[in-house]
Amino acid sequence: MAGMSGKRLQKELAKIQGVLPPGISLVSAEDLREWQMDLIVPDNPIYPPDEEYRLRFHFSANYPIEAPEVVFMLLSNPERKIPMHPHIYSNGIICLDLLDKQGWSPVHNVESVCISIQSMLASNTKAERPPGDAEFVRSNRSRPRDINFLYHDPTV
Amino acid sequence: MASYQADQLKEQGNAAFRNGEYLEAEALYTQAVQKYSRNPLIFTNRANVRIRLMDWNGVVNDCSKSIEITGANAHNHKAWYFLAQGQLGLHHPNEALTSALTAYDQVLHPQPTAKISPKDLETFSAFVLKCKKAKFAARDLERLRRQGDLRAELESLLETQRQRDLDEVTTQLGRSQLGNIEASERSHEITTTLDDKITSLRTVFGAADPAKHEAREVPDYVIDMITFEPMHDPVMTKNGHSYERATIYEHLKRSPTDPLTRDPLTIKDLRPNFGLRAACEAFWDSGASEWIADWS
């Protein structure tokens, strides 16, 4: 199956180097399996317009049949923080149905995932972390895809 | 007895193959067929090793032998698949495509006793695509070469004609049938006319030369939304969207849902899309290899 992910990622990379929606940019994709994107959130006072957030995408050999692993990165140079959101843990793990087994579809791509995350941030009204954030960050050992999030707050 | 010994040797060959000892494996398989030459599997296994050794003629011979033993209409998907690889290695993409399609078909409609691996459909489908690309790239290259030769020949003929016309002017000048000024004007006219003709010729050939075309977008309907590759066996969901058969099968194994709507979806709900398949075939015929920038 490695064949499928290779071809597909090459084509996505070619496309993404063309035109991207506003606020989304490609930082690096030297290793076809791991990409980094920068994201700006428009029109939301919780997120300053000059604050950029870094997303790390990791693709398995079964992409796009399997969802990519997408997390926010905390960096100091350049400075990148983890955005405040009731579905984003302070270690960068994102709670988004689109990214897990049930919600993922292979017709999604890097660009559509970025747009979804950007829109999730843009429509957010609560500048807080998920309940149990500290405990989760301290004790979590699972990979994001193996975590069964309970989406019990549809108002966000 | 001989066939039992052959099986023993075959197993040893298999072990060597798994260890990456290809020459050793080949030698063991060869001993096996010398003991007993009617077991098609030994030939198929040897073909598999020979693929690693890039002995394409050997691959083709072994697969042909295996197919001969089982019968051309019988189930032998591995032999057909390896045969396709051998033919591709020998730069016979037309034959490779035929073999690849046979292998694909045998895996799609297996006989009850056939031993298919779950990955075979996806692997064979991808290989069909590879053979199609090779076939049409070769055909388009051949056409370009012929066009190039024709253009060169026509330009050469025009040059020869010009030289004759100029020589004629020189002769007439020598015989005082023409004055100096007139001769000069005629020569100039001859040369200008020739230059115009050559320019016209190059324009016409240029228009026909696909390499000069701007990179056209491959039509969306030809492309599988999951792999982003052109399709050869598209199937349609209830919502009217089509995917490459092997690709949507892989998706459904993990998530029996429609990729776009997430409604429940199973293999039984899929329908072949003959109209789209014809459109995809037409796309290949229309010089597809020139449209796709990263043709590989």
Short mmCIF file of C-alpha atoms in Angstrom, two decimals:
data_model
loop_
_atom_site.label_atom_id
_atom_site.label_comp_id
_atom_site.label_asym_id
_atom_site.label_seq_id
_atom_site.Cartn_x
_atom_site.Cartn_y
_atom_site.Cartn_z
CA MET A 1 0.00 0.00 0.00
CA ALA A 2 3.00 2.25 0.27
CA GLY A 3 2.51 2.90 -3.42
CA MET A 4 -0.80 4.64 -2.86
CA SER A 5 0.42 7.07 -0.20
CA GLY A 6 3.57 7.97 -2.14
CA LYS A 7 1.78 8.92 -5.34
CA ARG A 8 -1.00 10.71 -3.57
CA LEU A 9 1.33 12.76 -1.35
CA GLN A 10 3.48 13.74 -4.32
CA LYS A 11 0.40 15.06 -6.12
CA GLU A 12 -0.86 16.88 -3.04
CA LEU A 13 2.53 18.49 -2.60
CA ALA A 14 2.56 19.69 -6.20
CA LYS A 15 -0.92 21.17 -5.82
CA ILE A 16 -0.23 22.76 -2.46
CA GLN A 17 2.73 24.64 -3.82
CA GLY A 18 0.28 26.47 -6.03
CA VAL A 19 -2.52 28.44 -4.48
CA LEU A 20 -3.53 28.01 -0.85
CA PRO A 21 -6.44 29.60 1.00
CA PRO A 22 -5.60 32.73 3.02
CA GLY A 23 -3.88 32.12 6.34
CA ILE A 24 -2.55 28.69 5.43
CA SER A 25 1.01 28.11 4.28
CA LEU A 26 3.36 25.21 3.73
CA VAL A 27 6.45 25.32 5.91
CA SER A 28 8.20 22.10 4.95
CA ALA A 29 7.65 18.70 3.38
CA GLU A 30 11.20 17.48 2.85
CA ASP A 31 10.20 14.10 4.13
CA LEU A 32 7.11 13.26 2.11
CA ARG A 33 5.73 11.48 5.18
CA GLU A 34 5.94 14.48 7.49
CA TRP A 35 4.76 17.98 6.64
CA GLN A 36 4.54 21.19 8.61
CA MET A 37 2.00 23.91 7.93
CA ASP A 38 1.55 27.36 9.44
CA LEU A 39 -1.92 28.62 10.23
CA ILE A 40 -3.35 32.06 11.00
CA VAL A 41 -6.85 32.50 12.39
CA PRO A 42 -8.81 35.38 10.86
CA ASP A 43 -11.40 37.52 12.61
CA ASN A 44 -11.34 36.08 16.10
CA PRO A 45 -10.20 38.22 19.02
CA ILE A 46 -9.04 35.12 20.92
CA TYR A 47 -6.29 34.60 18.34
CA PRO A 48 -4.13 37.66 17.50
CA PRO A 49 -3.88 38.14 13.73
CA ASP A 50 -0.09 38.02 13.85
CA GLU A 51 0.10 34.81 15.87
CA GLU A 52 0.93 31.80 13.72
CA TYR A 53 0.27 28.22 14.77
CA ARG A 54 2.34 25.27 13.52
CA LEU A 55 0.68 22.01 12.51
CA ARG A 56 2.59 18.78 12.07
CA PHE A 57 1.12 16.22 9.70
CA HIS A 58 2.34 12.65 9.82
CA PHE A 59 1.22 10.19 7.12
CA SER A 60 1.29 6.40 7.36
CA ALA A 61 1.84 4.12 4.38
CA ASN A 62 -1.93 3.67 4.24
CA TYR A 63 -2.76 7.33 3.69
CA PRO A 64 -5.29 8.41 2.47
CA ILE A 65 -7.23 5.31 3.49
CA GLU A 66 -5.93 6.01 7.01
CA ALA A 67 -6.18 9.48 8.49
CA PRO A 68 -2.98 11.50 8.96
CA GLU A 69 -1.85 12.31 12.48
CA VAL A 70 -2.20 16.05 12.97
CA VAL A 71 -0.97 17.92 16.06
CA PHE A 72 -0.04 21.46 16.97
CA MET A 73 3.64 22.08 17.69
CA LEU A 74 5.10 24.18 20.48
CA LEU A 75 8.22 25.93 19.21
CA SER A 76 10.52 28.62 20.54
CA ASN A 77 12.40 29.55 17.39
CA PRO A 78 10.35 30.71 15.54
CA GLU A 79 7.81 31.12 18.32
CA ARG A 80 4.75 28.93 17.93
CA LYS A 81 2.21 28.41 20.69
CA ILE A 82 -0.57 25.88 21.06
CA PRO A 83 -3.85 27.75 20.45
CA MET A 84 -6.40 27.87 23.27
CA HIS A 85 -9.47 25.79 22.45
CA PRO A 86 -11.74 23.46 24.43
CA HIS A 87 -10.77 20.65 22.03
CA ILE A 88 -7.04 21.24 21.90
CA TYR A 89 -4.86 19.89 24.67
CA SER A 90 -1.83 21.85 25.78
CA ASN A 91 0.44 19.20 24.28
CA GLY A 92 -0.94 19.94 20.83
CA ILE A 93 -3.28 16.97 20.48
CA ILE A 94 -6.45 17.90 18.63
CA CYS A 95 -9.90 16.52 19.30
CA LEU A 96 -11.55 16.67 15.87
CA ASP A 97 -13.91 14.03 14.49
CA LEU A 98 -12.50 14.53 11.03
CA LEU A 99 -9.15 13.19 12.21
CA ASP A 100 -10.21 9.94 13.80
CA LYS A 101 -11.17 6.57 12.40
CA GLN A 102 -14.93 7.18 12.26
CA GLY A 103 -14.87 10.65 10.89
CA TRP A 104 -12.01 10.48 8.40
CA SER A 105 -12.66 10.10 4.71
CA PRO A 106 -10.01 9.58 2.05
CA VAL A 107 -11.45 12.38 -0.04
CA HIS A 108 -10.10 14.83 2.53
CA ASN A 109 -6.61 16.17 1.99
CA VAL A 110 -4.03 18.34 3.76
CA GLU A 111 -5.65 21.52 2.51
CA SER A 112 -9.16 20.51 3.62
CA VAL A 113 -7.89 19.45 7.04
CA CYS A 114 -6.15 22.82 7.49
CA ILE A 115 -9.31 24.64 6.46
CA SER A 116 -11.37 22.60 8.94
CA ILE A 117 -8.95 23.31 11.78
CA GLN A 118 -8.77 26.98 10.86
CA SER A 119 -12.55 27.16 10.84
CA MET A 120 -12.77 25.31 14.15
CA LEU A 121 -10.53 28.01 15.64
CA ALA A 122 -12.22 30.90 13.89
CA SER A 123 -15.65 30.00 15.27
CA ASN A 124 -14.42 29.37 18.82
CA THR A 125 -15.69 31.53 21.66
CA LYS A 126 -14.08 29.91 24.71
CA ALA A 127 -10.41 30.57 25.34
CA GLU A 128 -9.89 27.50 27.50
CA ARG A 129 -8.34 24.02 27.51
CA PRO A 130 -10.37 20.79 27.57
CA PRO A 131 -11.47 19.55 30.99
CA GLY A 132 -8.78 17.34 32.51
CA ASP A 133 -6.09 18.86 30.33
CA ALA A 134 -3.32 18.75 32.93
CA GLU A 135 -4.03 15.11 33.82
CA PHE A 136 -4.25 14.10 30.17
CA VAL A 137 -0.99 15.75 29.24
CA ARG A 138 0.76 14.23 32.22
CA SER A 139 -0.41 10.66 31.72
CA ASN A 140 -1.15 10.23 28.02
CA ARG A 141 1.05 7.72 26.25
CA SER A 142 -1.20 6.86 23.28
CA ARG A 143 -0.85 8.18 19.79
CA PRO A 144 -3.58 10.64 18.92
CA ARG A 145 -5.29 8.25 16.53
CA ASP A 146 -5.73 5.66 19.28
CA ILE A 147 -7.44 8.01 21.68
CA ASN A 148 -11.18 7.74 21.87
CA PHE A 149 -12.36 11.26 22.40
CA LEU A 150 -15.92 11.75 23.54
CA TYR A 151 -17.39 14.61 21.63
CA HIS A 152 -19.86 15.69 24.25
CA ASP A 153 -19.73 19.39 23.60
CA PRO A 154 -21.27 20.12 20.20
CA THR A 155 -21.62 23.83 20.97
CA VAL A 156 -17.96 24.44 20.25
CA MET B 1 8.13 -39.78 -5.69
CA ALA B 2 9.77 -37.35 -8.05
CA SER B 3 7.03 -34.82 -7.45
CA TYR B 4 7.52 -35.16 -3.68
CA GLN B 5 11.24 -34.49 -4.03
CA ALA B 6 10.40 -31.56 -6.25
CA ASP B 7 8.12 -30.16 -3.53
CA GLN B 8 10.89 -30.48 -0.96
CA LEU B 9 13.24 -28.56 -3.20
CA LYS B 10 10.53 -25.98 -3.84
CA GLU B 11 10.12 -25.43 -0.09
CA GLN B 12 13.89 -24.99 0.25
CA GLY B 13 13.74 -22.55 -2.63
CA ASN B 14 10.96 -20.64 -0.88
CA ALA B 15 13.03 -20.40 2.29
CA ALA B 16 16.03 -19.10 0.37
CA PHE B 17 13.78 -16.57 -1.35
CA ARG B 18 12.47 -15.32 1.99
CA ASN B 19 16.07 -14.88 3.13
CA GLY B 20 16.86 -12.79 0.10
CA GLU B 21 19.18 -15.45 -1.35
CA TYR B 22 17.85 -15.13 -4.86
CA LEU B 23 20.50 -17.04 -6.81
CA GLU B 24 20.30 -19.87 -4.31
CA ALA B 25 16.50 -19.91 -4.61
CA GLU B 26 16.69 -19.94 -8.39
CA ALA B 27 19.10 -22.88 -8.33
CA LEU B 28 16.83 -24.84 -5.98
CA TYR B 29 13.75 -24.21 -8.11
CA THR B 30 15.71 -25.32 -11.15
CA GLN B 31 16.62 -28.57 -9.43
CA ALA B 32 12.96 -28.96 -8.51
CA VAL B 33 11.70 -28.71 -12.08
CA GLN B 34 14.36 -31.12 -13.19
CA LYS B 35 12.89 -33.67 -10.80
CA TYR B 36 9.31 -32.95 -11.81
CA SER B 37 8.33 -30.53 -14.50
CA ARG B 38 4.54 -30.44 -14.28
CA ASN B 39 4.06 -28.35 -11.15
CA PRO B 40 3.07 -24.85 -12.32
CA LEU B 41 3.81 -23.33 -8.91
CA ILE B 42 7.52 -24.05 -9.15
CA PHE B 43 7.72 -22.15 -12.40
CA THR B 44 5.75 -19.26 -10.94
CA ASN B 45 8.04 -19.15 -7.91
CA ARG B 46 11.12 -19.19 -10.09
CA ALA B 47 9.63 -16.37 -12.15
CA ASN B 48 9.20 -14.37 -8.95
CA VAL B 49 12.89 -14.81 -8.09
CA ARG B 50 13.88 -13.93 -11.62
CA ILE B 51 11.98 -10.67 -11.31
CA ARG B 52 14.30 -9.75 -8.43
CA LEU B 53 17.24 -10.81 -10.60
CA MET B 54 15.79 -8.75 -13.50
CA ASP B 55 16.06 -11.74 -15.82
CA TRP B 56 13.06 -10.66 -17.87
CA ASN B 57 13.36 -13.34 -20.53
CA GLY B 58 13.56 -15.94 -17.79
CA VAL B 59 10.46 -14.47 -16.16
CA VAL B 60 8.47 -14.61 -19.39
CA ASN B 61 9.58 -18.18 -20.12
CA ASP B 62 8.70 -19.44 -16.65
CA CYS B 63 5.29 -17.74 -16.60
CA SER B 64 4.47 -19.02 -20.06
CA LYS B 65 5.39 -22.52 -18.91
CA SER B 66 3.25 -22.22 -15.78
CA ILE B 67 0.27 -20.98 -17.79
CA GLU B 68 0.79 -23.72 -20.33
CA ILE B 69 0.58 -26.32 -17.55
CA THR B 70 -2.55 -24.92 -15.92
CA GLY B 71 -4.15 -24.01 -19.23
CA ALA B 72 -4.55 -20.45 -20.52
CA ASN B 73 -8.14 -20.17 -19.33
CA ALA B 74 -7.52 -21.58 -15.90
CA HIS B 75 -6.90 -19.56 -12.80
CA ASN B 76 -3.24 -18.60 -12.39
CA HIS B 77 -3.24 -14.99 -11.34
CA LYS B 78 0.33 -14.87 -10.04
CA ALA B 79 1.70 -16.21 -13.31
CA TRP B 80 -0.17 -13.56 -15.29
CA TYR B 81 0.99 -10.82 -12.91
CA PHE B 82 4.63 -11.89 -13.05
CA LEU B 83 4.31 -12.28 -16.82
CA ALA B 84 3.15 -8.67 -17.04
CA GLN B 85 6.19 -7.56 -15.06
CA GLY B 86 8.50 -9.52 -17.33
CA GLN B 87 6.90 -8.09 -20.46
CA LEU B 88 7.17 -4.58 -19.06
CA GLY B 89 10.83 -5.24 -18.29
CA LEU B 90 11.33 -6.25 -21.93
CA HIS B 91 9.62 -3.02 -23.05
CA HIS B 92 6.53 -4.71 -24.49
CA PRO B 93 3.90 -2.55 -22.78
CA ASN B 94 1.01 -3.70 -24.99
CA GLU B 95 1.49 -7.31 -23.99
CA ALA B 96 2.19 -6.30 -20.40
CA LEU B 97 -1.14 -4.49 -20.27
CA THR B 98 -3.02 -7.52 -21.59
CA SER B 99 -1.36 -9.77 -19.01
CA ALA B 100 -1.97 -7.28 -16.21
CA LEU B 101 -5.66 -7.03 -17.12
CA THR B 102 -5.93 -10.83 -17.11
CA ALA B 103 -4.36 -11.00 -13.64
CA TYR B 104 -6.66 -8.22 -12.39
CA ASP B 105 -9.71 -9.94 -13.80
CA GLN B 106 -8.76 -13.29 -12.21
CA VAL B 107 -8.42 -11.64 -8.81
CA LEU B 108 -11.71 -9.77 -9.22
CA HIS B 109 -13.58 -12.93 -10.18
CA PRO B 110 -11.62 -15.67 -8.46
CA GLN B 111 -12.50 -19.32 -8.74
CA PRO B 112 -13.51 -20.82 -5.40
CA THR B 113 -10.22 -22.69 -4.99
CA ALA B 114 -8.01 -19.74 -5.83
CA LYS B 115 -5.68 -18.47 -3.12
CA ILE B 116 -5.90 -14.68 -3.27
CA SER B 117 -4.22 -12.32 -0.80
CA PRO B 118 -6.26 -9.35 0.42
CA LYS B 119 -3.78 -6.93 -1.12
CA ASP B 120 -3.82 -8.50 -4.57
CA LEU B 121 -6.64 -6.43 -6.08
CA GLU B 122 -5.04 -3.15 -5.09
CA THR B 123 -1.58 -4.29 -6.24
CA PHE B 124 -2.82 -5.61 -9.57
CA SER B 125 -4.99 -2.55 -10.18
CA ALA B 126 -1.99 -0.27 -9.63
CA PHE B 127 0.04 -2.41 -12.01
CA VAL B 128 -2.62 -2.17 -14.72
CA LEU B 129 -2.32 1.59 -14.41
CA LYS B 130 1.46 1.38 -14.70
CA CYS B 131 1.21 -0.73 -17.88
CA LYS B 132 -1.34 1.66 -19.40
CA LYS B 133 0.97 4.58 -18.77
CA ALA B 134 3.91 2.72 -20.33
CA LYS B 135 1.85 1.70 -23.35
CA PHE B 136 0.58 5.15 -24.15
CA ALA B 137 3.88 6.85 -23.42
CA ALA B 138 5.59 4.52 -25.91
CA ARG B 139 2.91 5.10 -28.51
CA ASP B 140 3.00 8.87 -28.15
CA LEU B 141 6.79 8.91 -28.29
CA GLU B 142 6.67 6.91 -31.52
CA ARG B 143 4.21 9.38 -33.02
CA LEU B 144 6.41 12.33 -32.05
CA ARG B 145 9.45 10.70 -33.58
CA ARG B 146 7.64 10.05 -36.84
CA GLN B 147 6.36 13.61 -36.93
CA GLY B 148 9.87 14.87 -36.31
CA ASP B 149 11.25 12.79 -39.18
CA LEU B 150 8.52 13.98 -41.53
CA ARG B 151 9.13 17.61 -40.70
CA ALA B 152 12.86 17.23 -41.28
CA GLU B 153 12.21 15.57 -44.63
CA LEU B 154 9.84 18.32 -45.78
CA GLU B 155 12.26 21.07 -44.77
CA SER B 156 15.02 19.31 -46.65
CA LEU B 157 12.85 19.09 -49.79
CA LEU B 158 12.05 22.81 -49.60
CA GLU B 159 15.75 23.63 -49.24
CA THR B 160 16.60 21.52 -52.27
CA GLN B 161 13.90 23.29 -54.30
CA ARG B 162 15.24 26.67 -53.24
CA GLN B 163 18.72 25.78 -54.29
CA ARG B 164 17.43 24.69 -57.71
CA ASP B 165 15.49 27.93 -58.12
CA LEU B 166 18.53 30.01 -57.13
CA ASP B 167 20.74 28.03 -59.50
CA GLU B 168 18.22 28.69 -62.26
CA VAL B 169 18.48 32.45 -61.59
CA THR B 170 22.27 32.25 -61.70
CA THR B 171 22.13 30.36 -65.00
CA GLN B 172 19.75 32.92 -66.51
CA LEU B 173 22.01 35.72 -65.31
CA GLY B 174 24.97 33.96 -66.94
CA ARG B 175 23.04 33.72 -70.22
CA SER B 176 22.11 37.40 -69.93
CA GLN B 177 18.42 36.45 -69.82
CA LEU B 178 18.24 38.53 -66.64
CA GLY B 179 19.74 41.83 -65.58
CA ASN B 180 21.72 42.12 -62.33
CA ILE B 181 19.02 43.98 -60.47
CA GLU B 182 16.31 41.62 -61.63
CA ALA B 183 18.40 38.61 -60.68
CA SER B 184 19.02 40.05 -57.28
CA GLU B 185 15.32 40.73 -56.79
CA ARG B 186 14.39 37.21 -57.91
CA SER B 187 16.92 35.61 -55.57
CA HIS B 188 15.62 37.67 -52.70
CA GLU B 189 12.06 36.69 -53.55
CA ILE B 190 12.98 33.01 -53.73
CA THR B 191 14.68 33.13 -50.35
CA THR B 192 11.87 35.06 -48.70
CA THR B 193 9.24 32.70 -50.06
CA LEU B 194 11.23 29.76 -48.75
CA ASP B 195 11.63 31.31 -45.30
CA ASP B 196 7.87 31.90 -45.15
CA LYS B 197 7.20 28.32 -46.15
CA ILE B 198 9.54 26.93 -43.53
CA THR B 199 7.97 29.13 -40.87
CA SER B 200 4.50 27.95 -41.91
CA LEU B 201 5.65 24.36 -41.84
CA ARG B 202 7.08 24.74 -38.36
CA THR B 203 3.91 26.44 -37.16
CA VAL B 204 1.75 23.61 -38.44
CA PHE B 205 4.00 20.97 -36.88
CA GLY B 206 4.28 23.02 -33.75
CA ALA B 207 0.52 23.12 -33.41
CA ALA B 208 0.46 19.36 -33.79
CA ASP B 209 3.34 18.85 -31.38
CA PRO B 210 1.87 17.94 -28.04
CA ALA B 211 5.03 18.91 -26.15
CA LYS B 212 4.30 22.52 -26.99
CA HIS B 213 0.82 22.40 -25.54
CA GLU B 214 0.34 24.11 -22.23
CA ALA B 215 0.01 21.58 -19.45
CA ARG B 216 -3.68 20.89 -19.69
CA GLU B 217 -5.59 19.85 -16.62
CA VAL B 218 -6.60 16.24 -16.72
CA PRO B 219 -10.42 16.22 -16.56
CA ASP B 220 -11.66 15.63 -13.01
CA TYR B 221 -14.01 12.87 -14.01
CA VAL B 222 -11.08 10.69 -15.09
CA ILE B 223 -9.36 10.99 -11.72
CA ASP B 224 -9.96 8.84 -8.65
CA MET B 225 -10.57 11.22 -5.74
CA ILE B 226 -8.62 9.01 -3.37
CA THR B 227 -5.41 8.18 -5.21
CA PHE B 228 -5.53 11.17 -7.62
CA GLU B 229 -4.67 8.74 -10.43
CA PRO B 230 -6.60 8.15 -13.69
CA MET B 231 -9.09 5.31 -13.41
CA HIS B 232 -9.36 2.11 -15.44
CA ASP B 233 -12.20 0.27 -13.65
CA PRO B 234 -14.45 2.93 -12.11
CA VAL B 235 -17.38 1.95 -9.89
CA MET B 236 -20.19 4.19 -8.72
CA THR B 237 -21.82 4.72 -5.33
CA LYS B 238 -25.49 5.48 -4.67
CA ASN B 239 -24.60 9.17 -4.69
CA GLY B 240 -23.36 9.00 -8.22
CA HIS B 241 -19.67 9.44 -7.41
CA SER B 242 -17.15 7.06 -8.93
CA TYR B 243 -13.90 5.66 -7.62
CA GLU B 244 -11.30 3.19 -8.83
CA ARG B 245 -12.64 -0.21 -7.83
CA ALA B 246 -9.54 -1.40 -5.96
CA THR B 247 -9.26 1.88 -4.08
CA ILE B 248 -12.83 2.01 -2.83
CA TYR B 249 -12.56 -1.66 -1.83
CA GLU B 250 -9.55 -0.80 0.34
CA HIS B 251 -11.46 2.09 1.91
CA LEU B 252 -14.54 -0.03 2.61
CA LYS B 253 -12.41 -2.65 4.35
CA ARG B 254 -11.54 -0.07 6.95
CA SER B 255 -14.70 1.97 6.99
CA PRO B 256 -17.88 0.68 5.32
CA THR B 257 -19.06 4.21 4.61
CA ASP B 258 -19.45 6.47 1.63
CA PRO B 259 -16.31 8.65 1.46
CA LEU B 260 -18.33 11.79 0.85
CA THR B 261 -21.50 11.42 2.88
CA ARG B 262 -20.41 8.84 5.49
CA ASP B 263 -23.64 6.91 4.88
CA PRO B 264 -23.26 3.14 5.25
CA LEU B 265 -21.82 1.59 2.11
CA THR B 266 -20.70 -1.91 1.19
CA ILE B 267 -19.07 -3.49 -1.85
CA LYS B 268 -22.47 -4.88 -2.88
CA ASP B 269 -23.82 -1.33 -3.24
CA LEU B 270 -21.26 -0.44 -5.89
CA ARG B 271 -22.08 -0.53 -9.58
CA PRO B 272 -19.70 -0.53 -12.53
CA ASN B 273 -19.73 2.75 -14.43
CA PHE B 274 -19.41 1.79 -18.06
CA GLY B 275 -19.92 5.29 -19.44
CA LEU B 276 -17.12 6.66 -17.30
CA ARG B 277 -14.90 3.72 -18.15
CA ALA B 278 -15.34 4.54 -21.84
CA ALA B 279 -14.51 8.18 -21.13
CA CYS B 280 -11.35 7.11 -19.30
CA GLU B 281 -10.33 4.91 -22.26
CA ALA B 282 -10.89 7.86 -24.60
CA PHE B 283 -8.70 9.98 -22.36
CA TRP B 284 -5.83 7.50 -22.71
CA ASP B 285 -6.28 7.42 -26.47
CA SER B 286 -6.18 11.19 -26.79
CA GLY B 287 -2.50 11.46 -25.97
CA ALA B 288 -2.94 11.34 -22.20
CA SER B 289 0.73 10.93 -21.48
CA GLU B 290 1.38 14.43 -22.77
CA TRP B 291 -1.15 15.95 -20.39
CA ILE B 292 0.20 14.58 -17.20
CA ALA B 293 3.27 16.47 -16.10
CA ASP B 294 4.60 13.87 -13.68
CA TRP B 295 4.07 10.88 -15.93
CA SER B 296 5.45 7.95 -14.02
#
